[in-house]
Amino acid sequence: MRQQLFKTISSYMLFMFVVWFAALALATDYELNVNFDPIEKRLEGIEEVSLVPQSTTAYFLLLGNLAREKNPFLDDRGIDEGYPNGFEATSTTIEKVMAVGPDWERPLEYHYLSLSPELQEYSLKENVLAIDLPPVIAGEEVTLRIHFCTNFPRISVGDQGMTEEVFTWRFGWYPLLAARQGDWYEKDKTARLDTEGGFPLELPAASYRATVIVPQDYRLVCGADHIQETQVGGQVEYQAWNDSPVRSIPLTIGPDYGRFTLAELPIPIDVFFLPGHAETARLFATYATDILADYQDRFGSYPRRRLTIVENPNKNGLSFAADGIVWLSNMFFTHRHVTLPGILNRICEFTLAHEIAHQWWGIGVGVDMNAENWLSEGLAQYLAVTYFEGKYGEFGPNTFGLEGDGIIEGFIRSQFDFINLREHQIELPYLMESARGFDETIVKPLDQVQYENASQVRLYDKGYLVARTIASTIGKEDFERGLKKAFELNSHRLITVEGLREQLEQETGQPLEELFTTWLRTPASVDYSVEIIGREETTQGHRTSVRVSRTGGCIQPVILKATLDSGKAIRKEWSGENEEEIISFDSEARVIRVTIDPEHRIPDRERLNNNSPRKFVVPISKPALPLDAYIVQPNPEIRGFTLSYLDRLQVSAGFAGGGIDISKGRNHHLFLSASIAEGGLAGKIGYTYNAYQAVATGSPGTFLGPSTSTTISGHRLLTTGGPLPYLHIGVVEHPSINSSRSLSIGLDLPSFRTGRVRITAFDELRLFPNVYLQGNITLGLGIGELPPSLMFDLEELKSYGWMTKEGWVRAQFPGEHKLYGRMSLEFPLDLGAGFNLINLMRIDRGYFYTFTAAGTSWTGFDEFGKTDPKLELGVEMKFELSAIGGLLPITAVLGYAIPIPSWDGMYYFDFSL
C-alpha cells in the first residue's frame, strides 16, 4: 500500500510540475537567448517580451521557484524518489530588467511576490515577478528585456531538471508573462487574481523564437517547426522558431541521442533515442504515422509542421507532451521485449497515441488545467482509445496480441490473455475507486478536490468514460465532428467546457446542458439494472417482460439486448426518461438473457445487475475477468470451486474446505475460511475495519490514505492436544507519504486467563541520500500458561538450523515470551539502465543491506536474561524485477546470514509477486 501511495503522490507531483506553467497570458512575442551549462546545471540568458500593457505593472511567473524549497509534507523516501542525489532546489533568479526600444534601453524597477496557495501549499515565495512599467500610450506595445538564470536539479521524473545526463524542461524555464494581466493585484506581498471560481491554469499561445547554446557533445531536441544548428567554436548554437503560435519552447538537451527520421511524409517524424534503441525508434515512428493519419481524418489537421518523439530517461513509465513533441519513458524502450518479444508493443502504441492526442486537446486547444483538465486528459484518452479500438477491435483480449504457440506464449495466454484495454485498464479502475467511495465531480478546481489519491482515475479513466457516454448519447460521428469543429475554431486558442458544449450543440442540434452538468459538474454516478419478470407464449412465439431501472445519472438512451436460445439477439433502445419501466420483447424463440448497456457505453458503477438472469462465466480453457459477471472456476487446493467477483467477493467450497471473503467500500472486510483434516474442522471468521485519514501532500486538495486496520476474528486450530479456539484482536498502523513508520499490535486470547500480546514496530532514519538506517523490533508477552501452538518462536532468524537430506530445517526456539530486533543499513545498487535476465525478466532496481539481528525467547518472567540470546550477522540483496513488459512486478531477496559465534553461515532466498 505504501508503494501505491508513493506512486500516487509521484503522479500528483508530476501533474503539478506539468501544469504550473498554465496561468499565463498571451505575449505578442517571446525571444530567448540562453546558454546551457550541464556542469553548473543552469540556463542563463536574456528574454525579450513584447506586450501591450493592461496596467502599470507586468506580472511574470517564475515557475522554477515553486520547487525551490523541499516539500515539507513528504518523508525522506518520497523526496529521494524524486531526487536521486537528495533534494536540490530549482530556482529562477532575475539579474535586471530593462525597457528597450530601437536604439535605447531603460532600467525598470521590479519586486517579487508570493503566489496564493490555491495550487500549492509550500514554496510560494518569490514565484511572481512584478515589473513597474514606464508610462505608455494606450494600446502601445512595450518590449521588456529580462536577464535571468534558471538553476535546475538532478531529478528522477524526467521533467524540470536533469535525469541521468539528459535535461528536459517543457514549460516555464524562463519568466512567463502571466495571463489575465488586468485581473492581477497585490495584497500582503502576495499576487492574487480577481476571478470567480478557482485559480485558472491557462496557457495562451504566443510567438516564440529561441537561441540556445549547448556544449559540443550535447544535442538539443525541440518540438519547434524549424531548428537551425550552427557550430560556434567548441559549442553548438541552435535556433528554434515556429510558423504559428505555440504554448512554449520545450527543451531536451543531452548526449548520445540517435535520430531516426521519416522525412518523406506530409508531416515529417523524428524519433530521438538513447543507445541501443534504434529498432524501437523505427517502430514508434511507424506507429506515429498511423496515429497522425487517423487523428487528422477524424479531428482536424495536425497543428505543427513536424512531430518529434523523444526517449526520456525516466524509468517509471511517465510520458508527456508539449507543442510538436512527445516524450516516452525509457521503460517503453527497455521493457518492450521482456518475457516475450513485442509483448509491450500495443501498450506503447496506446501511450504514444494518448500523448500525440494532446497536440489536439490540451496543447493544440488550450484549457484551464486546474478546474477543467478533463478537456485535456479525458479527451486525449478518448482519442487514444478510439484509435486503438479502431485498429485492434473494441471487445475481447486486445492488449497483447499474442502470436505463436510457444511455452511462454501459452503461459501468458493462460494468465493474462483476457485483458481488454478499455475494460480492464480504464473501466475497471473507475469501478474499483467508485466502489471504495472515491468518486467525485470531474470539473472542479484543485483546492476543492476531495480525493486527490484518485485524481488520475477521475480525470483519465472516468473522464474517458464520460466522453464515451456523451458520444454514445449524441452519436459517435456527431460527437467527433463536433470535436473536429471545436479544434478548428480554437486551435492556438483556449476553450472551456461550456464552449465545447455549445459547439457540440451547434453541430448536433441537441440540447446537452443536462448531460454535461450531470456528468461533469456534479459527483453523479449511475446504476442501471434489468430483471426478467414475466414470460408468456403467444401466437407469434414468446413475449418476455423485463423491468429496467436507473438509479442516479441523467436521462439518456441506453440499449437493451435480448439473447434468444436460437443464438440471435434483439435490441431495443430505452429512453431512460423514467427511473423504472416495464419493456416487452416479442420473439419467435425463447429469450434466455436480457442485458442492459451490453457495450458498456454508460459509466455504470455496478454492472452485476446488468444481466438477467445473473451472468456466470466458467473460464476453463482461457482466463477471464468480466466486469458484469461472476467467475466460477476450479480450485484444486480444496478440491472444489471458487465463485468470485472482482475484489469484492470470493466464495470457495470443496471437499477439503471453503471460505468467504467480502469487501464493502473502502472500510469493511469480512472473511471466513474452514478446512477439514483428520482432527476435525479448522478455520477462522473475522472482520477488518480499514480507516483512512487525510494526508498532507503539499496540494490544497484532500488526499486520503489508509491509516489503521483493526481486525477482530475467531480462530480454531487443530493441534496435537486437540482443537484450540482463540480470539484475535489486531491493530495495524500503516506507513504513509509522511512517515515510513509502521506499528502492529496483536492480542490472542484462547481463554479469559491466558493469552499473548505481540507488538512489532518499524522505522528508518535517512543518513545520506538513498542510504537508510532501518530498525524493527518485536516484543511478545505471554499471559498465563500458553498452549504450545501459541508459543512464540524466533522465525525471523535466517541462519539457525541444519541441513538434512530433505533440505534445510529451521531451528525452533519456542517460548512464552519473545524479544527480537534487527538493525540494517540500506544502500542503493547502481544498476545503470538495469539488467535483462535472458529476456524473461528485467532487474529494474537493487538494494544492498548489511544487518545485525538478535532475539531471545523464554518461559516465565523470572527467566528473562537467563536464556542465551541468538545473534546473527548478514548481508542481503533485494531486487525489484519486472516481467510481461514491466507490467508484472516481482521482488527477489538473496541473503547470507552467519550465526554468532559458530560462524557457520547460511544462504537464503525469497521470491514474491
C-alpha angles and dihedrals in degrees: 000000000000090000089051089052092049090048091051095048091045089053089048092050091049089049091053093047089051098049104037084088090069118087090073134134135224113272119196090227142353121200118180129189114180144157120223116217113186093182096055090031097230146120112216130180150083133308123197116197125184116202144155106240118237094186140005090274131057116210122209128183118230096201095177089069091064086078097038091104127052114254101258093200097063122079122234093271091057092050093047091051088061099036116041093193096039128273116328121183123242113210145164117207128188120223099183143332126220135184107222137194136178093289106002143061133194130193116240132206118243139172138187128250134191121243119241114250100246090111106026136013102211141042092033100141121110094001093130126058113206114197121193106227126216118246111277138176113262110274094015118136122239126200118210124196112204121189107206144163125206119197117199132194137224105263140170102220095072101235133085094020147022119307109192100321097329122099118205129174122159109178133022106008084137131041108288124210105239120238124247093028092182091056097056122100138163127244126167090349089303127118112231137181122230097218137123119247124004129354104276119234102200131154112197115197121253141175110275134187123171138185114196125182116203135175118276095254094050128084127211118218119191137167094228122131091239131028123180121192124203131176111233111183107293092346139068124235118208123194118195129185141155138225094223137022119295134186096235148342100251118199138204115177122178147128128256098030115153121202133219118186135191095196102163095071132101085248110031114222125210123190117192113198140177122245116299097019103093093116092054091047090056091049093050091050090057090047090052091052091057093043094051092048092051095046094046091052094049106027110025140274119323105259099223136058096241142007123233123197119193131191106230116205095227109118102203100080098260112152129174146166146224135171109326094342140084130189122213121198118254086242091075089057099042101039102040094104100032111136092352130024110259094004091137097041098105094044088050089051093049092049090049090048091053094050094045088050088067088069083072102031123031096010107029089040110030122222141182099268092193105060101006105039088132086082088063107033101025094048093042087053090050092052092047096047094047090049091049094047092046088058103035104023133265100250138042129027105334105145102086108021095208120202131183132037104253128137093260092046089051092051094050091047090051093052111025112013092103093072116122113189099224097036100045104024099042114013096040095054089051093049091050095048090045091051088052091054095251097124119118146150114309100210108057137113119264095251090060097051111122099191110035087166089069099040095112091054090045096052103032106028105027086034090059092045091053091049088049093051091049089051093048091049098051096027127271094249092050091046093051092044087054091050090050092051092046090052094049092050096043105034108136087011137083130263134191131210089253090050091054091048092052091048092051091048091053091050097045104028088226126126108241104171095105092046093050094042094049098046102033108028103037132051088247125159129170139215119200120191138179132197132181105229104170146016131191137167118241135186087260095048124269138356119201121190119204133183114223123189141180124204113192126339120084140279109293133135121262132187125247117201121197114195116206127211087244088066095250124119135217121207130202132175118230113204094212090218091133122047089230133022142162115235127184130211120204112200142160093229130044118275109237099177140012121202128189117211093000093180094048095241092152123064092241111182094206119037102170091086093050091093132059116227095030112263124245124188122199108196104198106148099021136023124258139186108183118184094211103042145057117250118225116190139156118271109201092183092070096023091243144071140291126215115198144165118201109293094319103077139022124169121179130185132172147131092280097047142287146219150198127231119183130176120192120189117319096304111047131071124169122186138179130172136171136182132190121223137155093279093054133256124352127179150109140245125194153138132232126199113202112203124202130199138187111268120203110234105162091264120112089226122086118262115196118203132174111268109173139358118208119195133187117182143158121226136192117197127189109226136169088258093053134267116342117201120189141164121238126202118181138174123192124190109205127217116247144189088277099049140018091209119119132180134184130186123189131185122192118189119185088171141354091267102042135047146115138245123210123191122185125180134180133187139153139208124212110229099172134351106307092352114112137182106214130193134182130176135188125198121187123186126186124213116209119334108335119215111244093250092061097045116120123251134192093242092151092071112098105190107048113100142057141258122252134175088266093051139260117353115198117223117245122227105178120182143151090241133035142187122187133167138173130193118192139173117219123207126178117241114228102231096163107207091351132255129277112220102211087304093288096098138359128222105226103172137007137197131194123209135190113192147178119205131183135175144165136188128196145169119239124013091253089064095059109124093017096088119078112254117232114233130186138173124205154152130230138189118202119195128194106210133177136205137182093049092316094304096109112063118207131184123206126184124194117184146166121207129186123202115222127260098006093060090204099139131204133207119222136183135197129187126185140167 
